[in-house]
Amino acid sequence: MNLYNVNTILTHEAKIQGRGILFKILAGLVIGGITYIVMIYHGNFPSASWQRIAISSYIPWVSTTLLNLLQNLFVIFTISGFYKRSTAENLEVHPAGNSEWLLGKTLGVIKVLFILDLASIGITSTVHVLLTDSPFNIGIYLFYFITLTVPATLFYSGLTLFLSFLTRHKGLPY
């Protein structure tokens, strides 16, 4: 397996996914929606209840859970299209092998999602520090990223690829 080909495909797929309308909708929902939910339910605006601000891990957990929900829908809709069959399939030529092509495309999607995850962590932690009375610990954000977001993204990517490969049908993994 040529890692140069994988890196080239990864970079190209990350650019394609970053420009796509589905990613822009996801980014808007993640950045706007999660920030709004954290501000409204955990901020000092309506004087949040002590249950919401007593535990320093509650705000990161809520934002990570919502992020994983939206992100996994994006993974399912994006990666399931890799195996679609079309009439022009024999005209699609790429210099890499099929395993390199599939690995590069999958890692490109995952790269874009991890960048969005880190942006979400930054924005949510900023809101956490500035607008809430809850104790702040950046280690909890990183812990949830490593233990919840990374495994969920890899699992849903693998499951979607596996179901798409088995059935050769784009709609089944939905």
PDB file of C-alpha atoms in Angstrom:
ATOM      1  CA  MET A   1       0.000   0.000   0.000  1.00  0.00           C
ATOM      2  CA  ASN A   2       1.438   3.318  -1.077  1.00  0.00           C
ATOM      3  CA  LEU A   3       0.957   5.889   1.690  1.00  0.00           C
ATOM      4  CA  TYR A   4       1.555   8.734  -0.749  1.00  0.00           C
ATOM      5  CA  ASN A   5      -1.547   7.702  -2.708  1.00  0.00           C
ATOM      6  CA  VAL A   6      -3.547   7.359   0.510  1.00  0.00           C
ATOM      7  CA  ASN A   7      -2.443  10.828   1.640  1.00  0.00           C
ATOM      8  CA  THR A   8      -3.297  12.341  -1.747  1.00  0.00           C
ATOM      9  CA  ILE A   9      -6.779  10.815  -1.716  1.00  0.00           C
ATOM     10  CA  LEU A  10      -7.226  11.778   1.950  1.00  0.00           C
ATOM     11  CA  THR A  11      -6.371  15.409   1.230  1.00  0.00           C
ATOM     12  CA  HIS A  12      -8.626  15.538  -1.809  1.00  0.00           C
ATOM     13  CA  GLU A  13     -11.552  13.925   0.021  1.00  0.00           C
ATOM     14  CA  ALA A  14     -11.147  16.273   2.995  1.00  0.00           C
ATOM     15  CA  LYS A  15     -11.345  19.259   0.642  1.00  0.00           C
ATOM     16  CA  ILE A  16     -14.371  17.822  -1.170  1.00  0.00           C
ATOM     17  CA  GLN A  17     -16.204  17.060   2.083  1.00  0.00           C
ATOM     18  CA  GLY A  18     -15.343  20.461   3.535  1.00  0.00           C
ATOM     19  CA  ARG A  19     -16.892  22.172   0.523  1.00  0.00           C
ATOM     20  CA  GLY A  20     -20.024  20.032   0.451  1.00  0.00           C
ATOM     21  CA  ILE A  21     -23.450  21.253   1.483  1.00  0.00           C
ATOM     22  CA  LEU A  22     -23.964  18.341   3.869  1.00  0.00           C
ATOM     23  CA  PHE A  23     -20.840  19.296   5.817  1.00  0.00           C
ATOM     24  CA  LYS A  24     -21.868  22.945   5.904  1.00  0.00           C
ATOM     25  CA  ILE A  25     -25.239  21.957   7.345  1.00  0.00           C
ATOM     26  CA  LEU A  26     -23.505  19.739   9.911  1.00  0.00           C
ATOM     27  CA  ALA A  27     -21.049  22.484  10.843  1.00  0.00           C
ATOM     28  CA  GLY A  28     -23.891  24.963  11.265  1.00  0.00           C
ATOM     29  CA  LEU A  29     -25.810  22.568  13.469  1.00  0.00           C
ATOM     30  CA  VAL A  30     -22.744  21.704  15.525  1.00  0.00           C
ATOM     31  CA  ILE A  31     -21.393  25.214  15.936  1.00  0.00           C
ATOM     32  CA  GLY A  32     -24.714  27.012  16.218  1.00  0.00           C
ATOM     33  CA  GLY A  33     -26.943  24.363  17.729  1.00  0.00           C
ATOM     34  CA  ILE A  34     -24.652  22.980  20.389  1.00  0.00           C
ATOM     35  CA  THR A  35     -23.481  26.455  21.375  1.00  0.00           C
ATOM     36  CA  TYR A  36     -27.093  27.603  21.655  1.00  0.00           C
ATOM     37  CA  ILE A  37     -28.083  24.595  23.763  1.00  0.00           C
ATOM     38  CA  VAL A  38     -25.124  25.029  26.101  1.00  0.00           C
ATOM     39  CA  MET A  39     -25.805  28.758  26.442  1.00  0.00           C
ATOM     40  CA  ILE A  40     -29.537  28.394  27.091  1.00  0.00           C
ATOM     41  CA  TYR A  41     -29.559  25.356  29.353  1.00  0.00           C
ATOM     42  CA  HIS A  42     -26.308  25.894  31.226  1.00  0.00           C
ATOM     43  CA  GLY A  43     -25.678  29.615  31.011  1.00  0.00           C
ATOM     44  CA  ASN A  44     -26.454  32.222  33.631  1.00  0.00           C
ATOM     45  CA  PHE A  45     -29.326  33.716  31.656  1.00  0.00           C
ATOM     46  CA  PRO A  46     -32.313  32.106  33.405  1.00  0.00           C
ATOM     47  CA  SER A  47     -30.172  31.268  36.464  1.00  0.00           C
ATOM     48  CA  ALA A  48     -29.388  27.627  35.760  1.00  0.00           C
ATOM     49  CA  SER A  49     -30.282  25.030  38.348  1.00  0.00           C
ATOM     50  CA  TRP A  50     -27.508  23.681  40.518  1.00  0.00           C
ATOM     51  CA  GLN A  51     -27.864  20.188  39.007  1.00  0.00           C
ATOM     52  CA  ARG A  52     -26.684  21.519  35.662  1.00  0.00           C
ATOM     53  CA  ILE A  53     -23.645  23.355  36.968  1.00  0.00           C
ATOM     54  CA  ALA A  54     -22.521  21.310  39.982  1.00  0.00           C
ATOM     55  CA  ILE A  55     -20.651  18.642  38.041  1.00  0.00           C
ATOM     56  CA  SER A  56     -17.872  19.948  35.831  1.00  0.00           C
ATOM     57  CA  SER A  57     -18.311  17.098  33.341  1.00  0.00           C
ATOM     58  CA  TYR A  58     -21.986  17.722  32.563  1.00  0.00           C
ATOM     59  CA  ILE A  59     -21.541  20.450  29.940  1.00  0.00           C
ATOM     60  CA  PRO A  60     -18.805  18.555  28.045  1.00  0.00           C
ATOM     61  CA  TRP A  61     -20.902  15.386  28.172  1.00  0.00           C
ATOM     62  CA  VAL A  62     -23.995  17.102  26.741  1.00  0.00           C
ATOM     63  CA  SER A  63     -22.022  18.769  23.957  1.00  0.00           C
ATOM     64  CA  THR A  64     -20.163  15.544  23.110  1.00  0.00           C
ATOM     65  CA  THR A  65     -23.364  13.505  23.052  1.00  0.00           C
ATOM     66  CA  LEU A  66     -25.085  15.960  20.717  1.00  0.00           C
ATOM     67  CA  LEU A  67     -21.964  16.172  18.556  1.00  0.00           C
ATOM     68  CA  ASN A  68     -21.770  12.384  18.231  1.00  0.00           C
ATOM     69  CA  LEU A  69     -25.427  12.157  17.273  1.00  0.00           C
ATOM     70  CA  LEU A  70     -25.076  14.693  14.461  1.00  0.00           C
ATOM     71  CA  GLN A  71     -21.664  13.453  13.399  1.00  0.00           C
ATOM     72  CA  ASN A  72     -22.735   9.828  13.105  1.00  0.00           C
ATOM     73  CA  LEU A  73     -25.615  10.801  10.834  1.00  0.00           C
ATOM     74  CA  PHE A  74     -23.104  12.629   8.642  1.00  0.00           C
ATOM     75  CA  VAL A  75     -20.817   9.577   8.584  1.00  0.00           C
ATOM     76  CA  ILE A  76     -23.654   7.277   7.570  1.00  0.00           C
ATOM     77  CA  PHE A  77     -24.833   9.515   4.732  1.00  0.00           C
ATOM     78  CA  THR A  78     -21.334  10.289   3.455  1.00  0.00           C
ATOM     79  CA  ILE A  79     -19.509   6.978   3.663  1.00  0.00           C
ATOM     80  CA  SER A  80     -22.402   4.858   2.417  1.00  0.00           C
ATOM     81  CA  GLY A  81     -22.058   6.571  -0.957  1.00  0.00           C
ATOM     82  CA  PHE A  82     -18.539   5.213  -1.524  1.00  0.00           C
ATOM     83  CA  TYR A  83     -19.788   1.896  -2.873  1.00  0.00           C
ATOM     84  CA  LYS A  84     -22.540   3.223  -5.092  1.00  0.00           C
ATOM     85  CA  ARG A  85     -22.705   1.673  -8.516  1.00  0.00           C
ATOM     86  CA  SER A  86     -23.270   3.803 -11.529  1.00  0.00           C
ATOM     87  CA  THR A  87     -23.228   3.361 -15.266  1.00  0.00           C
ATOM     88  CA  ALA A  88     -20.008   5.377 -15.506  1.00  0.00           C
ATOM     89  CA  GLU A  89     -18.195   3.239 -12.933  1.00  0.00           C
ATOM     90  CA  ASN A  90     -15.790   1.811 -15.488  1.00  0.00           C
ATOM     91  CA  LEU A  91     -14.775   5.339 -16.512  1.00  0.00           C
ATOM     92  CA  GLU A  92     -13.614   6.323 -13.018  1.00  0.00           C
ATOM     93  CA  VAL A  93      -9.865   5.929 -13.129  1.00  0.00           C
ATOM     94  CA  HIS A  94      -7.566   6.570 -10.195  1.00  0.00           C
ATOM     95  CA  PRO A  95      -3.879   5.728  -9.867  1.00  0.00           C
ATOM     96  CA  ALA A  96      -4.301   3.985  -6.520  1.00  0.00           C
ATOM     97  CA  GLY A  97      -5.538   0.531  -5.680  1.00  0.00           C
ATOM     98  CA  ASN A  98      -9.024   0.014  -4.353  1.00  0.00           C
ATOM     99  CA  SER A  99      -7.867  -0.409  -0.761  1.00  0.00           C
ATOM    100  CA  GLU A 100      -5.802   2.784  -0.964  1.00  0.00           C
ATOM    101  CA  TRP A 101      -8.729   4.643  -2.506  1.00  0.00           C
ATOM    102  CA  LEU A 102     -11.213   3.471   0.118  1.00  0.00           C
ATOM    103  CA  LEU A 103      -8.824   4.097   3.021  1.00  0.00           C
ATOM    104  CA  GLY A 104      -7.996   7.580   1.740  1.00  0.00           C
ATOM    105  CA  LYS A 105     -11.640   8.530   1.272  1.00  0.00           C
ATOM    106  CA  THR A 106     -12.615   7.229   4.705  1.00  0.00           C
ATOM    107  CA  LEU A 107      -9.704   8.931   6.449  1.00  0.00           C
ATOM    108  CA  GLY A 108     -10.527  12.158   4.596  1.00  0.00           C
ATOM    109  CA  VAL A 109     -14.046  12.160   6.024  1.00  0.00           C
ATOM    110  CA  ILE A 110     -12.737  11.313   9.489  1.00  0.00           C
ATOM    111  CA  LYS A 111     -10.122  14.097   9.270  1.00  0.00           C
ATOM    112  CA  VAL A 112     -12.780  16.694   8.490  1.00  0.00           C
ATOM    113  CA  LEU A 113     -14.944  15.438  11.345  1.00  0.00           C
ATOM    114  CA  PHE A 114     -12.084  15.558  13.846  1.00  0.00           C
ATOM    115  CA  ILE A 115     -11.323  19.150  12.854  1.00  0.00           C
ATOM    116  CA  LEU A 116     -14.987  19.985  13.430  1.00  0.00           C
ATOM    117  CA  ASP A 117     -14.841  18.143  16.773  1.00  0.00           C
ATOM    118  CA  LEU A 118     -11.882  20.208  17.924  1.00  0.00           C
ATOM    119  CA  ALA A 119     -13.644  23.409  16.842  1.00  0.00           C
ATOM    120  CA  SER A 120     -16.706  22.326  18.796  1.00  0.00           C
ATOM    121  CA  ILE A 121     -14.568  21.622  21.869  1.00  0.00           C
ATOM    122  CA  GLY A 122     -13.012  25.079  21.589  1.00  0.00           C
ATOM    123  CA  ILE A 123     -16.319  26.884  21.209  1.00  0.00           C
ATOM    124  CA  THR A 124     -18.088  24.900  23.912  1.00  0.00           C
ATOM    125  CA  SER A 125     -15.224  25.359  26.355  1.00  0.00           C
ATOM    126  CA  THR A 126     -15.210  29.104  25.651  1.00  0.00           C
ATOM    127  CA  VAL A 127     -18.944  29.288  26.370  1.00  0.00           C
ATOM    128  CA  HIS A 128     -18.371  27.108  29.434  1.00  0.00           C
ATOM    129  CA  VAL A 129     -15.753  29.483  30.834  1.00  0.00           C
ATOM    130  CA  LEU A 130     -17.430  32.767  29.940  1.00  0.00           C
ATOM    131  CA  LEU A 131     -21.139  32.132  30.448  1.00  0.00           C
ATOM    132  CA  THR A 132     -21.545  29.500  33.160  1.00  0.00           C
ATOM    133  CA  ASP A 133     -20.743  29.147  36.833  1.00  0.00           C
ATOM    134  CA  SER A 134     -19.845  25.496  36.399  1.00  0.00           C
ATOM    135  CA  PRO A 135     -16.277  24.447  37.255  1.00  0.00           C
ATOM    136  CA  PHE A 136     -14.100  24.112  34.162  1.00  0.00           C
ATOM    137  CA  ASN A 137     -11.625  21.335  33.403  1.00  0.00           C
ATOM    138  CA  ILE A 138     -10.203  20.999  29.878  1.00  0.00           C
ATOM    139  CA  GLY A 139      -9.128  17.435  30.633  1.00  0.00           C
ATOM    140  CA  ILE A 140     -12.756  16.340  30.663  1.00  0.00           C
ATOM    141  CA  TYR A 141     -13.269  17.679  27.142  1.00  0.00           C
ATOM    142  CA  LEU A 142     -10.219  15.769  25.926  1.00  0.00           C
ATOM    143  CA  PHE A 143     -11.297  12.655  27.838  1.00  0.00           C
ATOM    144  CA  TYR A 144     -14.720  12.677  26.168  1.00  0.00           C
ATOM    145  CA  PHE A 145     -13.106  13.312  22.787  1.00  0.00           C
ATOM    146  CA  ILE A 146     -10.833  10.290  23.194  1.00  0.00           C
ATOM    147  CA  THR A 147     -13.335   7.934  24.846  1.00  0.00           C
ATOM    148  CA  LEU A 148     -16.606   8.889  23.135  1.00  0.00           C
ATOM    149  CA  THR A 149     -16.051  10.750  19.886  1.00  0.00           C
ATOM    150  CA  VAL A 150     -13.119   8.852  18.381  1.00  0.00           C
ATOM    151  CA  PRO A 151     -14.538   5.338  19.016  1.00  0.00           C
ATOM    152  CA  ALA A 152     -18.028   6.332  17.869  1.00  0.00           C
ATOM    153  CA  THR A 153     -16.699   7.854  14.650  1.00  0.00           C
ATOM    154  CA  LEU A 154     -14.525   4.845  13.873  1.00  0.00           C
ATOM    155  CA  PHE A 155     -17.310   2.396  14.725  1.00  0.00           C
ATOM    156  CA  TYR A 156     -19.935   4.096  12.583  1.00  0.00           C
ATOM    157  CA  SER A 157     -17.468   4.500   9.721  1.00  0.00           C
ATOM    158  CA  GLY A 158     -16.575   0.814   9.827  1.00  0.00           C
ATOM    159  CA  LEU A 159     -20.168  -0.338  10.236  1.00  0.00           C
ATOM    160  CA  THR A 160     -21.359   1.809   7.344  1.00  0.00           C
ATOM    161  CA  LEU A 161     -18.526   0.611   5.100  1.00  0.00           C
ATOM    162  CA  PHE A 162     -19.209  -2.999   6.050  1.00  0.00           C
ATOM    163  CA  LEU A 163     -22.955  -2.792   5.360  1.00  0.00           C
ATOM    164  CA  SER A 164     -22.389  -0.921   2.105  1.00  0.00           C
ATOM    165  CA  PHE A 165     -19.807  -3.487   1.031  1.00  0.00           C
ATOM    166  CA  LEU A 166     -22.030  -6.449   1.887  1.00  0.00           C
ATOM    167  CA  THR A 167     -25.097  -5.174   0.115  1.00  0.00           C
ATOM    168  CA  ARG A 168     -23.593  -2.926  -2.566  1.00  0.00           C
ATOM    169  CA  HIS A 169     -26.629  -0.783  -1.873  1.00  0.00           C
ATOM    170  CA  LYS A 170     -26.365   2.824  -0.815  1.00  0.00           C
ATOM    171  CA  GLY A 171     -29.636   3.020   1.110  1.00  0.00           C
ATOM    172  CA  LEU A 172     -29.346   0.054   3.466  1.00  0.00           C
ATOM    173  CA  PRO A 173     -26.950   1.588   6.030  1.00  0.00           C
ATOM    174  CA  TYR A 174     -29.416   4.450   6.600  1.00  0.00           C
TER     175      TYR A 174
END
